[in-house]
Amino acid sequence: MQELFIKNSKQREWIERLSPLETDFKERASLIDEEGSFPYENIQSLRNMGYTKLTLPTEFGGAGFSLYDAILLQEKLGSYDGSTALSIGWTLMTVGELFENRNWHPEKLAYLADEVNNGAIINRAVSEVATGSPIRGGRPGTNAKQVDGKWVINGCKSYTTCSPVLDYFLTSAWIEEKETVGFFLIPKEAEGLSIQENWNVIAMRGTGSHDLVLENVAVDESDLVEIPSYQTGFKLNGWGLLISATYLGISQAARDYAVQFANTHSPNSIEGTIAGLPNVQALIGEIDLELYKARFALYGAAEAYLDEQRIKKMTNGALVTKHIVTNAAITVVDKAMRIVGAKSLQLSNPLQRYYRDVRAGLHNPPMDDLTISKLAQTAIQQ
Ligand SMILES: Cc1cc2nc3c(=O)[nH]c(=O)nc-3n(C[C@H](O)[C@H](O)[C@H](O)COP(=O)(O)OP(=O)(O)OC[C@H]3O[C@@H](n4cnc5c(N)ncnc54)[C@H](O)[C@@H]3O)c2cc1C
């Protein structure tokens, strides 16, 4: 079905380049999930093939992939391994958004482009235990002070996806003397930076979304790269849909597994396989209906995002799309498990992992309640 949304040879070529990774990524996924370890090899393979610089514009030496292009690939990767796709997705998203907005000093942006060209990966570290999701507007507890011409940063960020291999942590902190939030570009080698390996959850276990601990981390003045126009939280943008695409990919893997199972499972109470049964066909049809809805929303939103004029009206569109896709993914996996029956609960069965993984999407921004209330507020204002 993704086939419907592939529009050009560049996209197709990259989808084909990813396909040799499928077997290895799927095989490793189960052990990584069981151990809660990190997919180092997968990330390295993606770095080696230049995946991490796909969303860097061509004028900076990257592949210049649009949000639409990157969504196609993230969806595909999500169907191979959700944790790998989510981990690498934050880099595509951060780079895509930074080079689209170009709010940084040009020299610093050029520096980051060089780093990305050399394979560096980056993610935003914004969430904290006390503030929860920054999208709610809480002020970061992490703080930055100017001392002897340096910024000295102290604090702890939670849920820092891909932390075991990130080269740069784009970290939000409260700057008391400026009474604002600022973003600091902190390299992994910075003295006082450590990772507390405490990501022990039931979903997306292989994303290494540990705590980032900053103890008197000193960076140059120029490493204060962004002072956002908003005072707290962070602004939503279309690039966040790369995360939704990951969950869609996971649900596609669940659907494929269930259809394959239906075509081969043949209990002795019937002739042929369960694929011939009306109850099973109803579930398969409902699954594909959900996937169609999710893809039309996702690729429709990404298409609108390509358009300079429509991009400005996208905020609610991105919120709605995330809501639709995340919930569709959860529904699809649920129905896939109903088709497979009790075997779907076996720890050796990938469906139980997909079931846990897609739930994480609910807790990536924007959360559902926020979308619903934003829609209501917009309607009332209008
Ligand atoms: C797999 C995964 C990867 C992630 N990766 C990253 C990452 O790389 N970088 C990063 O910075 N973050 C990351 N996050 C964190 C994520 O973006 C959210 O910040 C985090 O999940 C929020 O945690 P919470 O739900 O416990 O917090 P809270 O926001 O505290 O929410 C807890 C509950 O309180 C409610 N609530 C809290 N405040 C309000 C409010 N003001 N109004 C209404 N309801 C409220 C919520 O609805 C929810 O029911 C990741 C999360 C997951 C699950």
Short mmCIF file of C-alpha atoms and ligand atoms in Angstrom, two decimals:
data_model
loop_
_atom_site.label_atom_id
_atom_site.label_comp_id
_atom_site.label_asym_id
_atom_site.label_seq_id
_atom_site.Cartn_x
_atom_site.Cartn_y
_atom_site.Cartn_z
CA MET A 1 0.00 0.00 0.00
CA GLN A 2 2.95 2.37 0.65
CA GLU A 3 3.64 1.90 -3.05
CA LEU A 4 0.72 4.28 -3.77
CA PHE A 5 2.62 7.15 -2.20
CA ILE A 6 6.01 6.70 -3.84
CA LYS A 7 6.25 9.52 -6.36
CA ASN A 8 9.71 9.45 -7.87
CA SER A 9 12.81 7.38 -8.59
CA LYS A 10 14.85 9.02 -5.81
CA GLN A 11 12.36 7.79 -3.22
CA ARG A 12 12.14 4.36 -4.79
CA GLU A 13 15.91 4.04 -5.00
CA TRP A 14 16.28 4.73 -1.27
CA ILE A 15 13.50 2.32 -0.34
CA GLU A 16 15.34 -0.33 -2.34
CA ARG A 17 18.61 0.57 -0.65
CA LEU A 18 17.00 -0.06 2.73
CA SER A 19 15.54 -3.44 1.84
CA PRO A 20 18.76 -5.52 2.35
CA LEU A 21 18.67 -4.39 6.00
CA GLU A 22 15.27 -5.95 6.64
CA THR A 23 16.33 -9.46 7.63
CA ASP A 24 19.13 -8.42 9.98
CA PHE A 25 17.10 -5.67 11.63
CA LYS A 26 14.10 -7.97 12.19
CA GLU A 27 16.29 -10.74 13.56
CA ARG A 28 18.08 -8.46 16.02
CA ALA A 29 14.88 -6.74 17.20
CA SER A 30 13.73 -9.50 19.51
CA LEU A 31 17.00 -9.82 21.49
CA ILE A 32 17.39 -6.05 21.73
CA ASP A 33 13.87 -5.84 23.11
CA GLU A 34 14.47 -8.68 25.55
CA GLU A 35 17.72 -7.22 26.87
CA GLY A 36 16.68 -3.58 26.60
CA SER A 37 19.96 -3.07 24.77
CA PHE A 38 20.70 -0.65 21.93
CA PRO A 39 20.82 -1.40 18.16
CA TYR A 40 24.42 -0.19 17.70
CA GLU A 41 24.99 -2.24 14.55
CA ASN A 42 21.78 -1.02 12.92
CA ILE A 43 22.58 2.62 13.57
CA GLN A 44 26.10 2.13 12.23
CA SER A 45 24.75 0.54 9.04
CA LEU A 46 22.46 3.53 8.55
CA ARG A 47 25.30 5.97 9.18
CA ASN A 48 27.49 4.10 6.70
CA MET A 49 24.92 4.37 3.94
CA GLY A 50 24.39 8.11 4.50
CA TYR A 51 20.90 7.77 5.97
CA THR A 52 21.70 10.26 8.74
CA LYS A 53 22.29 13.13 6.32
CA LEU A 54 19.23 12.59 4.17
CA THR A 55 17.40 15.66 5.44
CA LEU A 56 20.42 17.95 5.21
CA PRO A 57 19.83 20.33 2.26
CA THR A 58 21.91 19.71 -0.87
CA GLU A 59 23.53 23.16 -0.64
CA PHE A 60 25.07 21.94 2.65
CA GLY A 61 26.21 18.66 1.12
CA GLY A 62 23.26 16.48 2.16
CA ALA A 63 20.67 14.60 0.13
CA GLY A 64 18.04 17.36 0.51
CA PHE A 65 15.20 15.00 1.33
CA SER A 66 11.88 16.68 2.03
CA LEU A 67 9.63 15.72 4.91
CA TYR A 68 7.59 13.66 2.44
CA ASP A 69 10.64 11.73 1.19
CA ALA A 70 11.87 11.04 4.69
CA ILE A 71 8.45 9.85 5.89
CA LEU A 72 8.48 7.14 3.24
CA LEU A 73 11.81 5.84 4.52
CA GLN A 74 10.97 6.14 8.20
CA GLU A 75 7.81 4.15 7.61
CA LYS A 76 9.79 1.44 5.86
CA LEU A 77 12.45 1.37 8.57
CA GLY A 78 9.76 1.22 11.27
CA SER A 79 8.46 -1.98 9.70
CA TYR A 80 11.98 -3.50 10.09
CA ASP A 81 12.63 -2.35 13.65
CA GLY A 82 10.71 0.32 15.55
CA SER A 83 13.48 1.14 18.03
CA THR A 84 16.08 1.69 15.32
CA ALA A 85 13.68 3.82 13.29
CA LEU A 86 12.68 5.98 16.24
CA SER A 87 16.30 6.42 17.34
CA ILE A 88 17.49 7.59 13.95
CA GLY A 89 14.25 9.45 13.22
CA TRP A 90 15.03 12.13 15.82
CA THR A 91 18.20 13.02 13.91
CA LEU A 92 16.42 13.30 10.56
CA MET A 93 13.79 15.42 12.26
CA THR A 94 16.21 17.71 14.11
CA VAL A 95 18.39 18.29 11.04
CA GLY A 96 15.37 18.78 8.75
CA GLU A 97 13.84 21.34 11.07
CA LEU A 98 17.07 23.22 11.90
CA PHE A 99 18.03 23.69 8.26
CA GLU A 100 14.50 24.63 7.28
CA ASN A 101 14.21 27.35 9.93
CA ARG A 102 17.87 28.47 9.90
CA ASN A 103 17.54 30.30 13.19
CA TRP A 104 21.17 29.66 14.12
CA HIS A 105 24.12 31.86 13.33
CA PRO A 106 25.19 30.88 9.78
CA GLU A 107 28.69 29.85 10.93
CA LYS A 108 27.29 27.51 13.54
CA LEU A 109 24.83 26.04 11.07
CA ALA A 110 27.66 25.45 8.59
CA TYR A 111 29.65 23.77 11.37
CA LEU A 112 26.74 21.44 12.13
CA ALA A 113 26.37 20.68 8.41
CA ASP A 114 30.04 19.58 8.29
CA GLU A 115 29.49 17.37 11.30
CA VAL A 116 26.34 15.81 9.81
CA ASN A 117 28.22 15.24 6.56
CA ASN A 118 30.81 13.34 8.57
CA GLY A 119 28.07 11.10 10.00
CA ALA A 120 27.29 12.97 13.24
CA ILE A 121 23.85 12.49 14.76
CA ILE A 122 21.93 14.88 16.97
CA ASN A 123 18.77 14.97 19.02
CA ARG A 124 16.93 17.50 21.11
CA ALA A 125 16.99 16.83 24.86
CA VAL A 126 14.04 18.79 26.19
CA SER A 127 11.94 16.57 28.48
CA GLU A 128 12.47 16.51 32.21
CA VAL A 129 10.83 14.59 35.02
CA ALA A 130 9.47 17.68 36.76
CA THR A 131 8.24 19.48 33.63
CA GLY A 132 7.02 16.37 31.79
CA SER A 133 6.53 17.12 28.16
CA PRO A 134 7.86 20.61 27.35
CA ILE A 135 4.94 20.99 25.00
CA ARG A 136 2.80 21.60 28.12
CA GLY A 137 4.72 24.79 28.74
CA GLY A 138 6.74 23.90 31.85
CA ARG A 139 10.00 25.78 32.40
CA PRO A 140 13.14 23.57 32.25
CA GLY A 141 14.76 22.81 35.59
CA THR A 142 18.08 22.57 33.73
CA ASN A 143 19.79 25.95 33.97
CA ALA A 144 22.61 27.79 32.25
CA LYS A 145 24.75 30.57 33.76
CA GLN A 146 27.52 32.64 32.26
CA VAL A 147 30.84 32.11 34.03
CA ASP A 148 34.15 33.48 32.70
CA GLY A 149 32.94 33.72 29.10
CA LYS A 150 31.44 30.22 29.09
CA TRP A 151 27.94 28.87 29.58
CA VAL A 152 27.83 26.47 32.49
CA ILE A 153 24.91 24.07 32.39
CA ASN A 154 23.46 21.91 35.15
CA GLY A 155 20.45 19.63 35.09
CA CYS A 156 19.00 16.33 33.99
CA LYS A 157 17.02 15.52 30.87
CA SER A 158 14.84 12.44 30.65
CA TYR A 159 13.92 10.29 27.65
CA THR A 160 16.95 11.23 25.54
CA THR A 161 16.42 8.88 22.63
CA CYS A 162 19.50 7.44 20.94
CA SER A 163 21.68 8.70 23.81
CA PRO A 164 24.24 5.85 23.57
CA VAL A 165 25.46 7.08 20.18
CA LEU A 166 24.44 10.73 19.90
CA ASP A 167 27.25 13.07 18.91
CA TYR A 168 25.34 16.20 19.89
CA PHE A 169 22.65 16.89 22.47
CA LEU A 170 20.65 19.99 21.59
CA THR A 171 19.61 20.78 25.14
CA SER A 172 17.09 23.27 26.48
CA ALA A 173 17.93 25.18 29.65
CA TRP A 174 16.56 28.11 31.57
CA ILE A 175 18.79 31.19 31.44
CA GLU A 176 17.93 33.24 34.48
CA GLU A 177 19.92 36.32 33.46
CA LYS A 178 18.02 36.50 30.16
CA GLU A 179 14.75 35.17 31.60
CA THR A 180 14.32 32.83 28.71
CA VAL A 181 14.79 29.28 27.52
CA GLY A 182 17.83 28.69 25.33
CA PHE A 183 19.09 25.71 23.35
CA PHE A 184 22.73 24.69 23.75
CA LEU A 185 24.69 22.53 21.34
CA ILE A 186 26.53 20.12 23.63
CA PRO A 187 28.98 17.58 22.18
CA LYS A 188 29.10 14.11 23.70
CA GLU A 189 32.70 14.64 24.84
CA ALA A 190 31.79 17.62 27.04
CA GLU A 191 33.25 17.27 30.52
CA GLY A 192 30.51 16.75 33.11
CA LEU A 193 28.13 15.10 30.62
CA SER A 194 27.05 11.56 31.40
CA ILE A 195 24.29 9.16 30.47
CA GLN A 196 22.39 7.45 33.24
CA GLU A 197 21.25 4.21 31.70
CA ASN A 198 17.80 4.05 33.22
CA TRP A 199 15.54 3.48 30.19
CA ASN A 200 13.67 0.42 31.40
CA VAL A 201 10.16 0.55 30.01
CA ILE A 202 7.85 -1.86 28.19
CA ALA A 203 7.85 -0.06 24.82
CA MET A 204 10.58 0.96 22.41
CA ARG A 205 13.07 -0.75 24.70
CA GLY A 206 15.87 -0.48 22.17
CA THR A 207 15.86 3.31 21.82
CA GLY A 208 18.34 4.03 24.62
CA SER A 209 16.11 6.89 25.78
CA HIS A 210 18.13 7.35 28.98
CA ASP A 211 18.65 10.35 31.23
CA LEU A 212 21.20 12.93 30.15
CA VAL A 213 22.98 14.29 33.22
CA LEU A 214 24.78 17.62 33.01
CA GLU A 215 27.07 18.60 35.87
CA ASN A 216 28.83 21.93 35.40
CA VAL A 217 29.09 21.34 31.67
CA ALA A 218 30.91 24.34 30.20
CA VAL A 219 30.40 25.28 26.55
CA ASP A 220 31.43 28.27 24.48
CA GLU A 221 29.26 31.36 24.22
CA SER A 222 28.53 30.49 20.59
CA ASP A 223 27.05 27.16 21.69
CA LEU A 224 23.94 28.98 22.82
CA VAL A 225 22.53 28.40 19.35
CA GLU A 226 18.88 29.21 19.71
CA ILE A 227 16.69 31.44 21.81
CA PRO A 228 13.20 30.42 20.82
CA SER A 229 10.56 33.09 20.39
CA TYR A 230 8.34 31.22 22.86
CA GLN A 231 9.25 31.40 26.54
CA THR A 232 8.78 27.77 27.51
CA GLY A 233 8.15 24.46 25.83
CA PHE A 234 8.92 24.00 22.17
CA LYS A 235 7.12 24.70 18.94
CA LEU A 236 5.53 21.94 16.97
CA ASN A 237 6.47 21.52 13.37
CA GLY A 238 5.72 19.13 10.54
CA TRP A 239 9.02 17.27 10.92
CA GLY A 240 7.56 15.59 14.00
CA LEU A 241 5.55 13.45 11.61
CA LEU A 242 8.68 11.36 11.04
CA ILE A 243 7.94 9.90 14.45
CA SER A 244 4.35 9.03 13.49
CA ALA A 245 5.69 7.36 10.34
CA THR A 246 7.76 5.05 12.53
CA TYR A 247 4.67 3.81 14.37
CA LEU A 248 2.82 3.36 11.09
CA GLY A 249 5.69 1.16 9.90
CA ILE A 250 5.46 -0.99 13.03
CA SER A 251 1.74 -1.50 12.46
CA GLN A 252 2.38 -2.45 8.82
CA ALA A 253 4.73 -5.18 10.07
CA ALA A 254 1.97 -6.43 12.40
CA ARG A 255 -0.52 -6.44 9.54
CA ASP A 256 1.83 -8.37 7.27
CA TYR A 257 2.50 -10.93 9.97
CA ALA A 258 -1.23 -11.44 10.61
CA VAL A 259 -2.13 -11.78 6.93
CA GLN A 260 0.67 -14.28 6.42
CA PHE A 261 -0.54 -16.19 9.48
CA ALA A 262 -4.15 -16.18 8.21
CA ASN A 263 -2.99 -17.55 4.86
CA THR A 264 -1.14 -20.45 6.43
CA HIS A 265 -2.96 -21.34 9.66
CA SER A 266 -5.25 -24.25 9.09
CA PRO A 267 -6.91 -25.67 12.22
CA ASN A 268 -8.60 -29.04 11.75
CA SER A 269 -12.06 -27.59 12.43
CA ILE A 270 -12.12 -26.04 8.94
CA GLU A 271 -11.05 -26.81 5.43
CA GLY A 272 -8.34 -24.52 4.14
CA THR A 273 -6.88 -21.67 6.14
CA ILE A 274 -8.48 -19.14 8.48
CA ALA A 275 -8.09 -16.54 5.70
CA GLY A 276 -11.30 -17.99 4.23
CA LEU A 277 -13.33 -17.20 7.36
CA PRO A 278 -15.62 -14.13 7.36
CA ASN A 279 -14.59 -13.09 10.89
CA VAL A 280 -10.91 -13.10 9.92
CA GLN A 281 -11.58 -11.32 6.62
CA ALA A 282 -13.50 -8.63 8.49
CA LEU A 283 -10.47 -7.98 10.69
CA ILE A 284 -8.10 -7.89 7.70
CA GLY A 285 -10.39 -5.46 5.90
CA GLU A 286 -10.65 -3.24 8.97
CA ILE A 287 -6.88 -3.25 9.35
CA ASP A 288 -6.33 -2.12 5.79
CA LEU A 289 -9.02 0.53 6.17
CA GLU A 290 -7.08 1.95 9.14
CA LEU A 291 -3.82 1.84 7.20
CA TYR A 292 -5.36 3.64 4.23
CA LYS A 293 -6.80 6.33 6.49
CA ALA A 294 -3.48 6.78 8.27
CA ARG A 295 -1.50 6.99 5.02
CA PHE A 296 -3.85 9.43 3.33
CA ALA A 297 -3.58 11.63 6.42
CA LEU A 298 0.18 11.29 6.75
CA TYR A 299 1.18 11.70 3.12
CA GLY A 300 -1.52 14.33 2.59
CA ALA A 301 -0.09 16.36 5.45
CA ALA A 302 3.46 15.85 4.16
CA GLU A 303 2.37 16.97 0.70
CA ALA A 304 0.83 20.12 2.16
CA TYR A 305 4.06 20.71 4.04
CA LEU A 306 5.95 20.95 0.73
CA ASP A 307 3.89 23.98 -0.17
CA GLU A 308 5.25 27.28 1.19
CA GLN A 309 1.81 28.82 1.58
CA ARG A 310 0.04 25.87 3.08
CA ILE A 311 2.92 25.18 5.47
CA LYS A 312 1.91 28.21 7.53
CA LYS A 313 -1.51 26.72 8.14
CA MET A 314 -0.12 23.33 9.05
CA THR A 315 -0.02 23.43 12.85
CA ASN A 316 -3.43 21.87 13.38
CA GLY A 317 -2.88 19.60 10.38
CA ALA A 318 0.27 18.15 11.95
CA LEU A 319 -1.52 17.68 15.27
CA VAL A 320 -4.46 15.91 13.63
CA THR A 321 -2.21 13.69 11.54
CA LYS A 322 -0.18 12.59 14.52
CA HIS A 323 -3.41 11.74 16.36
CA ILE A 324 -4.82 9.74 13.45
CA VAL A 325 -1.65 7.82 12.64
CA THR A 326 -0.72 6.93 16.22
CA ASN A 327 -4.17 5.67 17.07
CA ALA A 328 -4.49 3.81 13.77
CA ALA A 329 -1.22 2.02 14.53
CA ILE A 330 -2.55 0.91 17.92
CA THR A 331 -5.82 -0.31 16.37
CA VAL A 332 -4.02 -2.18 13.59
CA VAL A 333 -1.75 -4.08 15.99
CA ASP A 334 -4.70 -4.91 18.23
CA LYS A 335 -6.68 -6.35 15.31
CA ALA A 336 -3.63 -8.22 14.00
CA MET A 337 -3.34 -9.91 17.39
CA ARG A 338 -7.01 -10.89 17.33
CA ILE A 339 -6.39 -12.64 14.00
CA VAL A 340 -3.40 -14.56 15.31
CA GLY A 341 -5.08 -15.41 18.62
CA ALA A 342 -3.27 -16.56 21.75
CA LYS A 343 -0.05 -17.23 19.84
CA SER A 344 0.28 -13.47 19.51
CA LEU A 345 0.96 -13.38 23.26
CA GLN A 346 3.98 -15.64 23.09
CA LEU A 347 7.15 -13.79 23.97
CA SER A 348 8.74 -15.27 20.86
CA ASN A 349 6.03 -13.65 18.70
CA PRO A 350 6.85 -10.20 17.29
CA LEU A 351 3.23 -9.07 17.64
CA GLN A 352 3.51 -8.69 21.41
CA ARG A 353 6.50 -6.40 20.87
CA TYR A 354 4.65 -4.36 18.25
CA TYR A 355 1.72 -4.11 20.68
CA ARG A 356 3.96 -2.59 23.35
CA ASP A 357 5.94 -0.43 20.93
CA VAL A 358 3.04 1.37 19.27
CA ARG A 359 1.75 2.51 22.65
CA ALA A 360 4.82 4.71 23.04
CA GLY A 361 3.45 6.91 20.25
CA LEU A 362 0.77 8.19 22.61
CA HIS A 363 3.48 9.76 24.77
CA ASN A 364 5.43 11.46 22.01
CA PRO A 365 4.28 15.01 21.36
CA PRO A 366 1.69 16.22 20.63
CA MET A 367 -0.41 14.20 23.04
CA ASP A 368 -4.02 13.46 22.04
CA ASP A 369 -5.73 15.67 24.62
CA LEU A 370 -3.67 18.64 23.47
CA THR A 371 -4.75 18.09 19.86
CA ILE A 372 -8.41 17.87 20.76
CA SER A 373 -8.32 20.99 22.90
CA LYS A 374 -6.37 22.92 20.21
CA LEU A 375 -8.99 21.99 17.63
CA ALA A 376 -11.75 23.13 19.94
CA GLN A 377 -9.99 26.43 20.68
CA THR A 378 -9.44 27.09 16.97
CA ALA A 379 -13.09 26.37 16.19
CA ILE A 380 -14.31 28.63 18.97
CA GLN A 381 -11.99 31.47 17.92
CA GLN A 382 -13.10 31.17 14.32
C1 LIG B 1 9.75 6.39 23.22
C2 LIG B 1 9.91 7.81 23.67
C3 LIG B 1 10.96 8.58 23.19
C4 LIG B 1 11.14 9.90 23.61
N1 LIG B 1 12.21 10.62 23.14
C5 LIG B 1 12.43 11.88 23.57
C6 LIG B 1 13.59 12.63 23.16
O1 LIG B 1 14.41 12.15 22.40
N2 LIG B 1 13.77 13.88 23.67
C7 LIG B 1 12.90 14.43 24.55
O2 LIG B 1 13.12 15.56 24.97
N3 LIG B 1 11.79 13.75 24.95
C8 LIG B 1 11.55 12.50 24.49
N4 LIG B 1 10.45 11.80 24.93
C9 LIG B 1 9.58 12.40 25.95
C10 LIG B 1 8.27 12.88 25.42
O3 LIG B 1 8.47 13.82 24.41
C11 LIG B 1 7.45 13.48 26.56
O4 LIG B 1 8.11 14.60 27.08
C12 LIG B 1 7.25 12.53 27.69
O5 LIG B 1 6.81 11.30 27.20
C13 LIG B 1 6.23 13.09 28.61
O6 LIG B 1 6.20 12.27 29.75
P1 LIG B 1 4.92 12.12 30.64
O7 LIG B 1 3.78 11.68 29.81
O8 LIG B 1 5.28 11.29 31.81
O9 LIG B 1 4.76 13.59 31.20
P2 LIG B 1 3.66 14.58 31.50
O10 LIG B 1 3.69 15.62 30.44
O11 LIG B 1 3.92 15.03 32.89
O12 LIG B 1 2.26 13.85 31.44
C14 LIG B 1 1.78 12.99 32.47
C15 LIG B 1 0.26 13.10 32.54
O13 LIG B 1 -0.11 14.39 33.01
C16 LIG B 1 -0.91 15.07 32.05
N5 LIG B 1 -0.43 16.46 32.00
C17 LIG B 1 0.79 16.92 32.41
N6 LIG B 1 0.86 18.25 32.27
C18 LIG B 1 -0.31 18.64 31.74
C19 LIG B 1 -0.84 19.91 31.37
N7 LIG B 1 -0.14 21.02 31.52
N8 LIG B 1 -2.07 19.93 30.83
C20 LIG B 1 -2.79 18.80 30.69
N9 LIG B 1 -2.35 17.57 31.04
C21 LIG B 1 -1.13 17.49 31.56
C22 LIG B 1 -0.69 14.33 30.72
O14 LIG B 1 -1.80 14.38 29.87
C23 LIG B 1 -0.46 12.91 31.19
O15 LIG B 1 -1.73 12.34 31.43
C24 LIG B 1 10.24 10.48 24.53
C25 LIG B 1 9.15 9.71 25.00
C26 LIG B 1 8.98 8.39 24.59
C27 LIG B 1 7.83 7.60 25.13
#
